[in-house]
Coordinates of C-alpha atoms and ligand atoms in Angstrom, one line a residue:
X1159 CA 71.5 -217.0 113.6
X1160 CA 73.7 -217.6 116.4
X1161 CA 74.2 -221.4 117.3
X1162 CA 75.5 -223.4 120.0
X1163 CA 76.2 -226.9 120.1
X1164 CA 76.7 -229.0 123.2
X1165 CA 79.1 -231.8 123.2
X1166 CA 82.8 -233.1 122.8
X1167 CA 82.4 -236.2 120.3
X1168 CA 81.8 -237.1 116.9
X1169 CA 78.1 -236.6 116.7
X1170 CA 78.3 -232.9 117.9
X1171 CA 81.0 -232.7 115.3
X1172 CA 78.6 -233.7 113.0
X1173 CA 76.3 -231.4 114.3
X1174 CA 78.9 -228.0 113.7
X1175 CA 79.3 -229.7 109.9
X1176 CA 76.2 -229.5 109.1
X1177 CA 75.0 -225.9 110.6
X1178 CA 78.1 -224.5 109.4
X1179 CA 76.8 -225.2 106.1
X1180 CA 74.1 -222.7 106.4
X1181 CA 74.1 -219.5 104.8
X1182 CA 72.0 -218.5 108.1
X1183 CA 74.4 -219.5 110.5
X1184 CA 76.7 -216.2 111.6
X1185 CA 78.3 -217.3 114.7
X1186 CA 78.9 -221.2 115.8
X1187 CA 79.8 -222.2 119.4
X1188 CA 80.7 -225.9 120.8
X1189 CA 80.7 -226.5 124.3
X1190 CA 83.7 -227.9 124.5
X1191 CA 83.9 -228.8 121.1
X1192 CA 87.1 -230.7 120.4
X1193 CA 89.6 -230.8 118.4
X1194 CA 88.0 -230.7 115.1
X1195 CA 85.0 -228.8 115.9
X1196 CA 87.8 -225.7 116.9
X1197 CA 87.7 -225.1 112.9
X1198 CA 84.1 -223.9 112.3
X1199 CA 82.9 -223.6 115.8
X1200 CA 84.6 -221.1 118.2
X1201 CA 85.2 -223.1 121.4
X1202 CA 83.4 -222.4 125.0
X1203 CA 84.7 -224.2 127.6
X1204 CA 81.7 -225.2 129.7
X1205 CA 80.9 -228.5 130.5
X1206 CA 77.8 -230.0 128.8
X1207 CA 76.5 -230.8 132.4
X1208 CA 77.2 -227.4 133.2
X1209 CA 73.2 -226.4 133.0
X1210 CA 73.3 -222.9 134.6
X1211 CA 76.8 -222.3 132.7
X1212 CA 75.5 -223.0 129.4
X1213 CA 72.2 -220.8 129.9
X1214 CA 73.9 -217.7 131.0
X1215 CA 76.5 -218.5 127.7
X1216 CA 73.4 -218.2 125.0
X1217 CA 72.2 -215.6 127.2
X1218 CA 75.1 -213.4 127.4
X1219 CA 76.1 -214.1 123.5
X1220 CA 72.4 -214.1 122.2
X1221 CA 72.4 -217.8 121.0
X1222 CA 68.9 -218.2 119.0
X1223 CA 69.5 -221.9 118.5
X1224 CA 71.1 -224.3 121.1
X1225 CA 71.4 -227.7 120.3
X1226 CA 71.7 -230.5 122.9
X1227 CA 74.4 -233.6 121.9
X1228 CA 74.5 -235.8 125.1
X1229 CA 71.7 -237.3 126.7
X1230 CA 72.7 -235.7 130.2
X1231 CA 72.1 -232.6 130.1
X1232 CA 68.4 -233.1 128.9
X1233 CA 67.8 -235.3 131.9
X1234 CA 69.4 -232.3 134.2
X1235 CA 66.5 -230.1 132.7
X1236 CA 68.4 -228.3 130.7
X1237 CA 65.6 -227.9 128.1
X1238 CA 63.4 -226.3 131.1
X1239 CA 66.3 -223.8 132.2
X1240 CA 66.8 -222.6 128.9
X1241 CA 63.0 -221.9 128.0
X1242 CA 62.5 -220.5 131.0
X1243 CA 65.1 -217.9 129.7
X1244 CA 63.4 -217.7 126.7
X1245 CA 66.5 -219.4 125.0
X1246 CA 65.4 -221.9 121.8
X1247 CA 66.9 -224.8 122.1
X1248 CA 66.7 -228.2 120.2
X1249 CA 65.5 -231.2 123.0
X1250 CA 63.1 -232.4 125.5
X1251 CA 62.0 -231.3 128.7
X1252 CA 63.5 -233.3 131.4
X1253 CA 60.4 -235.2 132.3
X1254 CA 60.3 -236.7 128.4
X1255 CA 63.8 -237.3 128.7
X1256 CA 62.9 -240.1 131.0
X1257 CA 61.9 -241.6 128.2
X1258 CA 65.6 -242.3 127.8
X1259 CA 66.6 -242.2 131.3
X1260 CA 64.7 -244.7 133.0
X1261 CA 63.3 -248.3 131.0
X1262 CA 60.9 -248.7 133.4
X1263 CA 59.0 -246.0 132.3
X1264 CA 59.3 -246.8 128.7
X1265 CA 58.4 -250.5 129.0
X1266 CA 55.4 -249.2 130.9
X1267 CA 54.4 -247.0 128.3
X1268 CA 54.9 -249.7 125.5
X1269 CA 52.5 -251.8 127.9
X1270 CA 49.8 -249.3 128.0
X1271 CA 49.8 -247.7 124.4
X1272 CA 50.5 -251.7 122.8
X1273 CA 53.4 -250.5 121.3
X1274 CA 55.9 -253.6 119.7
X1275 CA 58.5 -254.6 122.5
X1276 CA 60.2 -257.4 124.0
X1277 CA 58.4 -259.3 127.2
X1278 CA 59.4 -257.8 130.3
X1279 CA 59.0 -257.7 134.1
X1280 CA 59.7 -255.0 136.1
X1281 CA 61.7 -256.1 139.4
X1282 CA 62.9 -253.6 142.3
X1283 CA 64.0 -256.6 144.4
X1284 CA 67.3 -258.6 143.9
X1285 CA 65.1 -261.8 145.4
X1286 CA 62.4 -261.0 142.7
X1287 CA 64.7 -260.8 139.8
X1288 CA 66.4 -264.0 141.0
X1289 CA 62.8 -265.2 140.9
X1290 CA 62.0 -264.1 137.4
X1291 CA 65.1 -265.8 136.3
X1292 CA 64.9 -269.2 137.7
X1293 CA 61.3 -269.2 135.4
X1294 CA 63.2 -267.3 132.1
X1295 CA 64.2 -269.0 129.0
X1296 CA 67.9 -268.2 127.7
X1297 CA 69.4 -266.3 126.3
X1298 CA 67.7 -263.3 128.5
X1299 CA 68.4 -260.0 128.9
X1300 CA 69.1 -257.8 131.9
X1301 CA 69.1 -253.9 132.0
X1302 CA 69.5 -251.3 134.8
X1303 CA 66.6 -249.0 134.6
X1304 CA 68.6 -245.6 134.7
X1305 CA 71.1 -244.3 132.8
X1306 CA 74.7 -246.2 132.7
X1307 CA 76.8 -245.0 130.0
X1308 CA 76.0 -248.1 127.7
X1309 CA 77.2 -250.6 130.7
X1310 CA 73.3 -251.4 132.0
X1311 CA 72.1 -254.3 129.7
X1312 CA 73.9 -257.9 130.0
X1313 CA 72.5 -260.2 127.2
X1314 CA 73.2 -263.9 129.5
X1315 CA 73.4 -266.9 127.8
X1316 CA 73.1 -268.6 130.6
X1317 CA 71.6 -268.6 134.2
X1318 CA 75.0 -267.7 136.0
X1319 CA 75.4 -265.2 134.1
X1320 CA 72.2 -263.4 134.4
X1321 CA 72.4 -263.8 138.4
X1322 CA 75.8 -262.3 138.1
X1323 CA 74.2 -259.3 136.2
X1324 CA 71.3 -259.2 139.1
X1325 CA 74.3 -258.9 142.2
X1326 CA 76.4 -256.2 139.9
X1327 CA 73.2 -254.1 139.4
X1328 CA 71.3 -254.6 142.5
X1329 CA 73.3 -255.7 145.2
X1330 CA 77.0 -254.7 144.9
X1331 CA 75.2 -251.6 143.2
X1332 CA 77.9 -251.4 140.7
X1333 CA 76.5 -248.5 138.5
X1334 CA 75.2 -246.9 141.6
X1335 CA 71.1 -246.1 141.7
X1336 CA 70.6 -246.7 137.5
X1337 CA 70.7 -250.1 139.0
X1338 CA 68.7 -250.1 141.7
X1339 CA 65.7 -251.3 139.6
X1340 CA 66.0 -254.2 136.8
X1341 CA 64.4 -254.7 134.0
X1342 CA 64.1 -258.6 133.0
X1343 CA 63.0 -258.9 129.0
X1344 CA 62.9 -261.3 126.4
X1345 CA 65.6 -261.7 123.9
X1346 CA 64.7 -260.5 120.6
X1347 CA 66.5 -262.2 117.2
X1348 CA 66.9 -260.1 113.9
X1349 CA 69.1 -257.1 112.8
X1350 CA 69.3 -254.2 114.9
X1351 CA 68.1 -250.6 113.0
X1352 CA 68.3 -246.9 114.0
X1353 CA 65.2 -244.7 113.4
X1354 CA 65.5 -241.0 114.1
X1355 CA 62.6 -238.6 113.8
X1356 CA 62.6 -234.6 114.3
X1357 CA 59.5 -233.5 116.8
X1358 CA 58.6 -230.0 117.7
X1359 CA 55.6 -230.6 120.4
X1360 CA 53.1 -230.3 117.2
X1361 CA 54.4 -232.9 114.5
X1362 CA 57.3 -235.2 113.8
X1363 CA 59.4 -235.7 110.0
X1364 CA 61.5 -238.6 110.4
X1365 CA 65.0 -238.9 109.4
X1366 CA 66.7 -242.1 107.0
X1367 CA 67.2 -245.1 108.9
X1368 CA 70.8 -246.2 110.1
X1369 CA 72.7 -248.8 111.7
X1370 CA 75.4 -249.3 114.6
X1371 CA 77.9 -251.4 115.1
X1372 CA 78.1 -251.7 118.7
X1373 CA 80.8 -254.5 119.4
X1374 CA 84.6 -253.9 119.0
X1375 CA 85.6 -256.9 116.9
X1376 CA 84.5 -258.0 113.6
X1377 CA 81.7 -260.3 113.4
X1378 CA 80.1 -258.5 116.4
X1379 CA 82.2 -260.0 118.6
X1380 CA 84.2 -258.7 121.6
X1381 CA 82.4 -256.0 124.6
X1382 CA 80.0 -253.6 123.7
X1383 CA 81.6 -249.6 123.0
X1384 CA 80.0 -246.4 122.4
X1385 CA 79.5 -247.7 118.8
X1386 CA 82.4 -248.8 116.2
X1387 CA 81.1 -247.8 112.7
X1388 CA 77.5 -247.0 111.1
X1389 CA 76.0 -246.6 107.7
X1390 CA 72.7 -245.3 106.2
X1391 CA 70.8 -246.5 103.0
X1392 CA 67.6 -246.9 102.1
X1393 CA 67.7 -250.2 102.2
X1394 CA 67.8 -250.7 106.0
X1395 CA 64.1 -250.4 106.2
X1396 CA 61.9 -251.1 103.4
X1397 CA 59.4 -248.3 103.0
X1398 CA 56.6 -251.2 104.0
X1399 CA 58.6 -250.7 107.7
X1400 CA 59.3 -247.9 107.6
X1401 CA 55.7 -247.0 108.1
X1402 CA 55.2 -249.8 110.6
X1403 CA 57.7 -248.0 112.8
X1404 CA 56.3 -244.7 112.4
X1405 CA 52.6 -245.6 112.8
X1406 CA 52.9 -248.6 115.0
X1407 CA 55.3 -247.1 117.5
X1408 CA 56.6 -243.4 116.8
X1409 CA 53.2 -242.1 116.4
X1410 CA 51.6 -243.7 119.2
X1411 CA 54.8 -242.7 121.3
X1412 CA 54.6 -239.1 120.9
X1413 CA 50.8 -239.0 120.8
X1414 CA 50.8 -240.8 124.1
X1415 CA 53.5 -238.7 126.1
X1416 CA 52.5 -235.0 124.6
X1417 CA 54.3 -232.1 123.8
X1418 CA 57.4 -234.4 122.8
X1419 CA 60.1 -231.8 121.3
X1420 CA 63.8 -232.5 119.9
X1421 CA 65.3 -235.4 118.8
X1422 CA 63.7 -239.1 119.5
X1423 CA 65.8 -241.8 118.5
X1424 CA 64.3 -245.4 118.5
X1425 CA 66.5 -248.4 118.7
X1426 CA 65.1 -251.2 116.8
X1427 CA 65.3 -255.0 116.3
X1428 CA 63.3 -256.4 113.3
X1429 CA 62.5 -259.6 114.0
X1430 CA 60.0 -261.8 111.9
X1431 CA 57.3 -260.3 113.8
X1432 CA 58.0 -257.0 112.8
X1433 CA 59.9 -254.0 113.9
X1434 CA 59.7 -254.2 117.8
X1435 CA 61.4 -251.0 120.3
X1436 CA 64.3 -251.9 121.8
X1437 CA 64.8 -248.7 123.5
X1438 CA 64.0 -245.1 123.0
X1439 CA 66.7 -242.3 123.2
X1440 CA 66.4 -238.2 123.6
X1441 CA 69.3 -237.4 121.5
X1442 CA 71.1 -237.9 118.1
X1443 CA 72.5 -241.8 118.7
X1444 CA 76.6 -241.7 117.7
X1445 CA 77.9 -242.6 115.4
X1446 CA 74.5 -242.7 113.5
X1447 CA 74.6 -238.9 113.6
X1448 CA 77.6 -238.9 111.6
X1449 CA 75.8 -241.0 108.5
X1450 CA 72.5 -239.4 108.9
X1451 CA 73.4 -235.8 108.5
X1452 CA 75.3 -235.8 105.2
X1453 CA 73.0 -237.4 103.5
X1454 CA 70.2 -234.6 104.5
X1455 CA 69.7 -231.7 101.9
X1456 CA 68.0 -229.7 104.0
X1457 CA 69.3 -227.0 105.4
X1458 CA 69.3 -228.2 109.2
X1459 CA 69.1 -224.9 110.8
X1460 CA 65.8 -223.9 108.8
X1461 CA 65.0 -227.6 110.6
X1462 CA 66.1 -226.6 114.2
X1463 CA 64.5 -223.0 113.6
X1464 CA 60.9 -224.0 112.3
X1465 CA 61.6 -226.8 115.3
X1466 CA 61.8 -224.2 118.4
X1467 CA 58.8 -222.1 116.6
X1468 CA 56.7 -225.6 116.1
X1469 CA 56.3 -225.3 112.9
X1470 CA 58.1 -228.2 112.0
X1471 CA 55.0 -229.1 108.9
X1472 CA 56.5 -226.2 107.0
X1473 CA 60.0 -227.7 106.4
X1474 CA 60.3 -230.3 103.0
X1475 CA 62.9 -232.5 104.3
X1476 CA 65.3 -233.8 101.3
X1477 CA 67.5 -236.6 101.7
X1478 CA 70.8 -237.9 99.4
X1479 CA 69.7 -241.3 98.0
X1480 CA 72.1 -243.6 98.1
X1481 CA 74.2 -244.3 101.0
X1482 CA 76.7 -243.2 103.8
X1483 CA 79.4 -245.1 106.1
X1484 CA 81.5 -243.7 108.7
X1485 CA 84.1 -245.9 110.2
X1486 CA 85.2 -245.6 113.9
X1487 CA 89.2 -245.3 114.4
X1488 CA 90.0 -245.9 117.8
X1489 CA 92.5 -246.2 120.1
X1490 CA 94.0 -250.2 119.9
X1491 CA 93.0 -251.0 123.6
X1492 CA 89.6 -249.5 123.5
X1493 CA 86.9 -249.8 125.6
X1494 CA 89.9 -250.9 128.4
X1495 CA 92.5 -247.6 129.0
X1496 CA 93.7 -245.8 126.1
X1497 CA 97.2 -243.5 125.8
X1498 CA 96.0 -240.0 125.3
X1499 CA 98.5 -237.2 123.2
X1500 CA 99.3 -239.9 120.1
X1501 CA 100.1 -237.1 117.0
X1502 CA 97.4 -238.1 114.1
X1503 CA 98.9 -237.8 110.7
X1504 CA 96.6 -237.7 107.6
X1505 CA 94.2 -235.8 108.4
X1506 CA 94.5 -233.4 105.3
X1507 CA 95.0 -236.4 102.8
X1508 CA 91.9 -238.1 104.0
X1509 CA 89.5 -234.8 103.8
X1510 CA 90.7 -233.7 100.3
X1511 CA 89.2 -237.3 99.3
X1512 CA 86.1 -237.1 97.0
X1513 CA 82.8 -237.7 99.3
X1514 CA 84.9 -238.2 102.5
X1515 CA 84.6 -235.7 106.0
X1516 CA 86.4 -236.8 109.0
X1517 CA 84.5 -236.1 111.9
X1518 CA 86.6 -235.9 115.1
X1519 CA 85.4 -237.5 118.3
X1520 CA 88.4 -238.1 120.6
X1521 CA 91.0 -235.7 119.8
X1522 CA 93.0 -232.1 121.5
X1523 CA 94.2 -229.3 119.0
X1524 CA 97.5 -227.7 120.0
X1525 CA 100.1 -225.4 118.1
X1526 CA 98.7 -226.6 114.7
X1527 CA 98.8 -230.5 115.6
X1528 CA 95.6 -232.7 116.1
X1529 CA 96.2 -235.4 118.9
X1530 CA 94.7 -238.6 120.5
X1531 CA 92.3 -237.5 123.7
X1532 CA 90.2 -240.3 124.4
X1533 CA 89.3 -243.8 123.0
X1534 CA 87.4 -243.2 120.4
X1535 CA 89.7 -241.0 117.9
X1536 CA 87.8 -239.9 114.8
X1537 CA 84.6 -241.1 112.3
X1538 CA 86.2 -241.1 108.5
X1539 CA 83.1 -240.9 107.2
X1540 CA 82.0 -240.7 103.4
X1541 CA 78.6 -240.7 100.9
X1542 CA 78.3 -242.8 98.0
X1543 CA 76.2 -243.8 95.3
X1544 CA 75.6 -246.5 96.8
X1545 CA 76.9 -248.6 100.1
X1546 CA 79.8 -250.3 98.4
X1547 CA 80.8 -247.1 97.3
X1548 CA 80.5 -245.7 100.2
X1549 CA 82.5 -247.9 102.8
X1550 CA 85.1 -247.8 100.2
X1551 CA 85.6 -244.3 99.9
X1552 CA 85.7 -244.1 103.6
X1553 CA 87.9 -247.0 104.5
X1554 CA 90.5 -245.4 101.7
X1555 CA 90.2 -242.2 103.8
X1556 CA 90.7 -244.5 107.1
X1557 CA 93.7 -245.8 105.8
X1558 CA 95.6 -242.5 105.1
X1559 CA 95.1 -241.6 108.6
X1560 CA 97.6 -242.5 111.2
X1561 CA 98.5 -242.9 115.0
X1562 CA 100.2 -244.9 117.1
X1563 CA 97.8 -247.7 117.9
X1564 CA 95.2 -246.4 115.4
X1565 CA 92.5 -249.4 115.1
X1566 CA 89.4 -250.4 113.2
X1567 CA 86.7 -252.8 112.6
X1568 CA 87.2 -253.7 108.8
X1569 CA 83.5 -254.8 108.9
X1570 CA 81.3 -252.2 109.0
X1571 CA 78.1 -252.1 106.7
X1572 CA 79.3 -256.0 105.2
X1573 CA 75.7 -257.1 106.2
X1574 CA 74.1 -254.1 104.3
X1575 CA 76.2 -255.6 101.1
X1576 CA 75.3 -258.6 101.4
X1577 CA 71.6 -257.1 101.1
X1578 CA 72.8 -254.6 98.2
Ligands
AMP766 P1 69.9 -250.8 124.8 O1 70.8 -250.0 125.7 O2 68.6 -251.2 125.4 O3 69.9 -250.4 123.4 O4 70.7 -252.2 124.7 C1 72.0 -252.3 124.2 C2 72.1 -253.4 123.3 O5 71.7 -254.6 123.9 C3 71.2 -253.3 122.1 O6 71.7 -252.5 121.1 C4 71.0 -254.8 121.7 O7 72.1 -255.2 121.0 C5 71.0 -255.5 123.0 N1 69.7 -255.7 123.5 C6 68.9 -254.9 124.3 N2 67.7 -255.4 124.6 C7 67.7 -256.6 123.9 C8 66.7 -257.6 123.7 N3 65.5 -257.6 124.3 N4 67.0 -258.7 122.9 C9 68.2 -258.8 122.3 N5 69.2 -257.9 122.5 C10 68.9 -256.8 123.2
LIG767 N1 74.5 -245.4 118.9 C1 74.0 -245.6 120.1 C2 73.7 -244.5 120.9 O1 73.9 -243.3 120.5 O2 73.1 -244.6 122.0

């Protein structure tokens, strides 16, 4: 089979990493790729926005299996495009991707199929959502309904703050129309989980549970990022909810919206009440990507295939037990500006390492060097028996790697030990 992969970051790394792996898999593609990708996966150099450019590429090169990283192109349509060329490809069709793409829709679903959520009010007024605040407790959370890059959701502890949010989003209109409409929820206590399930329009298998770690510092402190370490054991989610979240909300979900195919990521918060949905996403979440996939045994393209031909009941999924980590090195002023073009030294030291793969994410090949591009550099990522194993293999791996301004969170997975 002939692949392509959409994507520039870590997860779509992940992504080449594991389909290389097939036996079944005789050409790879990544559009772009990066600098890591470049080794199993010839590069393309279309952009993943690019929905008419990346159709007539799987057309012209006779790509059986495209799959979809970012969340952008799926809201574009490129799901539609590509089936309308008869092109298989791994995602939703752009009307379920506003499942992702706009909170308003999801909270409204949640409303009518009684799915676990936090408390919300819909407001497309600034006056309203001042309204709604002057009668909310605090903390409370505001979110933009469409897309914003990770910038749309201000958890306020106080009042001030939450106005402030309202005049960004609504008024100054500081992410442009995502904020044109606010959602105005509840704010939910417990641990935040990751639940990813494979759909193919017919049936769902879910994948193991993972968790983020969204803030830059240690001790979840510091702004919110595009996500500075994850792991995956079983211990995330009992198997009790496990099958809360998959028949009290993913279940209902996909019964209620029909025809749901790809990738459908729930973010979760478990609070005392149970599991309830923080948001839904279309795509793999990353970094969770990067700890889900090498713990699966299954071949993933006999996954994506029996996927695009809906016969998704066929495939026995087989997980690793034990456990995963991947730890995020960035860039030592990230999520601010970052220096591009810092050399990375390591690299070799840190893959020959039992259980590890670095994943790349931010980072430009050139004449047989790997450098810096972009904030987020690379996802040392290792498997373990179990969790402690795990982050230590892959902090080991962090540490032989090296760049000018090369930074961490030393943190990641410490509440899973605590648990273990
Ligand atoms: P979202 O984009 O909806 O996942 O929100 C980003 C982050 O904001 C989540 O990962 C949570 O940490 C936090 N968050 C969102 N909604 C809530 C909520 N209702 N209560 C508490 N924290 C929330
Ligand atoms: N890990 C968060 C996301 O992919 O949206």
């Amino acid at each position: 089979m002939r692949v392509l992969v959409v994507g520039s970051g870590g997860r779509e790394h992940a992504l080449v990493d594991a389909i290389r792996q097939s036996p079944k898999a005789s050409r790879l593609f990544a559009a772009p790729g990066n600098g890591g990708t470049r080794a199993h996966a010839e590069p393309a150099a279309i952009a993943p926005d690019d929905v008419e450019g990346l159709a007539t590429f799987a057309e012209n090169n006779a790509i059986d299996v495209t799959v979809v990283g970012p969340e952008a192109p799926l809201s574009l349509g490129i799901v539609d495009r590509f089936r309308a060329r008869q092109l298989g490809v791994i995602g939703p069709a752009a009307d379920l991707a506003r499942i992702e793409g706009s909170k308003t829709f999801t909270k409204r679903l949640c409303s009518a199929q009684g799915l676990p959520t936090a408390a919300y009010t819909v407001c497309s007024t600034a006056e309203e959502a001042y309204g709604v605040l002057e009668a909310s407790a605090y903390p409370t959370v505001v979110k933009a309904d469409g897309l914003a890059a990770g910038k749309g959701v201000v958890v306020a502890e106080t009042p001030d703050e939450a106005r402030r949010a309202v005049g960004d989003f609504m008024e100054r209109r500081t992410l442009g129309e995502a904020g044109s409409t606010v959602v105005i929820e509840e704010c939910l206590e417990g641990e935040e989980a990751s639940f990813h399930v494979f759909a193919d329009g017919v049936d769902f298998q879910p994948m193991v549970a993972s968790r983020d770690h969204k803030r830059r510092f240690e001790g979840d402190t510091g702004p919110n990022t595009g996500g500075m370490g994850a792991y995956s054991d079983d211990a995330i989610l009992s198997s009790e909810l496990r099958r809360d979240v998959i028949d009290g909300l993913i279940r209902p979900t996909l019964d209620a919206v029909g025809a749901y195919t790809g990738i459908l990521y729930a973010g979760l918060m478990l609070t005392r009440e149970g599991p309830k949905l923080l948001e839904y996403n279309v795509r793999f979440g990353d970094p969770e990507t990067q700890v889900i996939l090498p713990r699966l045994e299954t071949d993933l393209l006999d996954v994506f295939a029996a996927m695009i031909d809906h016969r998704l009941s066929d495939v026995e999924l087989a997980w690793k037990p034990g456990a995963s980590a991947s730890v995020v090195l960035v860039a030592d002023t990230y999520p601010g500006n970052v220096e591009k073009g810092r050399r990375i030294s390591g690299l070799e030291a840190a893959a020959r390492m039992d259980g590890v793969t670095v994943f790349h994410a931010g980072t430009r090949w050139e004449d047989g060097h790997v450098y810096t591009n972009g904030g987020r550099v690379l996802n040392v990522t290792a498997v373990g028996e179990r969790l402690d194993d795990a982050l230590e293999k892959a902090y080991a791996a962090a540490d032989a790697i090296d760049f000018e301004g090369k930074a961490c969170r030393r943190d990641i997975g410490q509440k899973g030990l605590k648990r273990q």
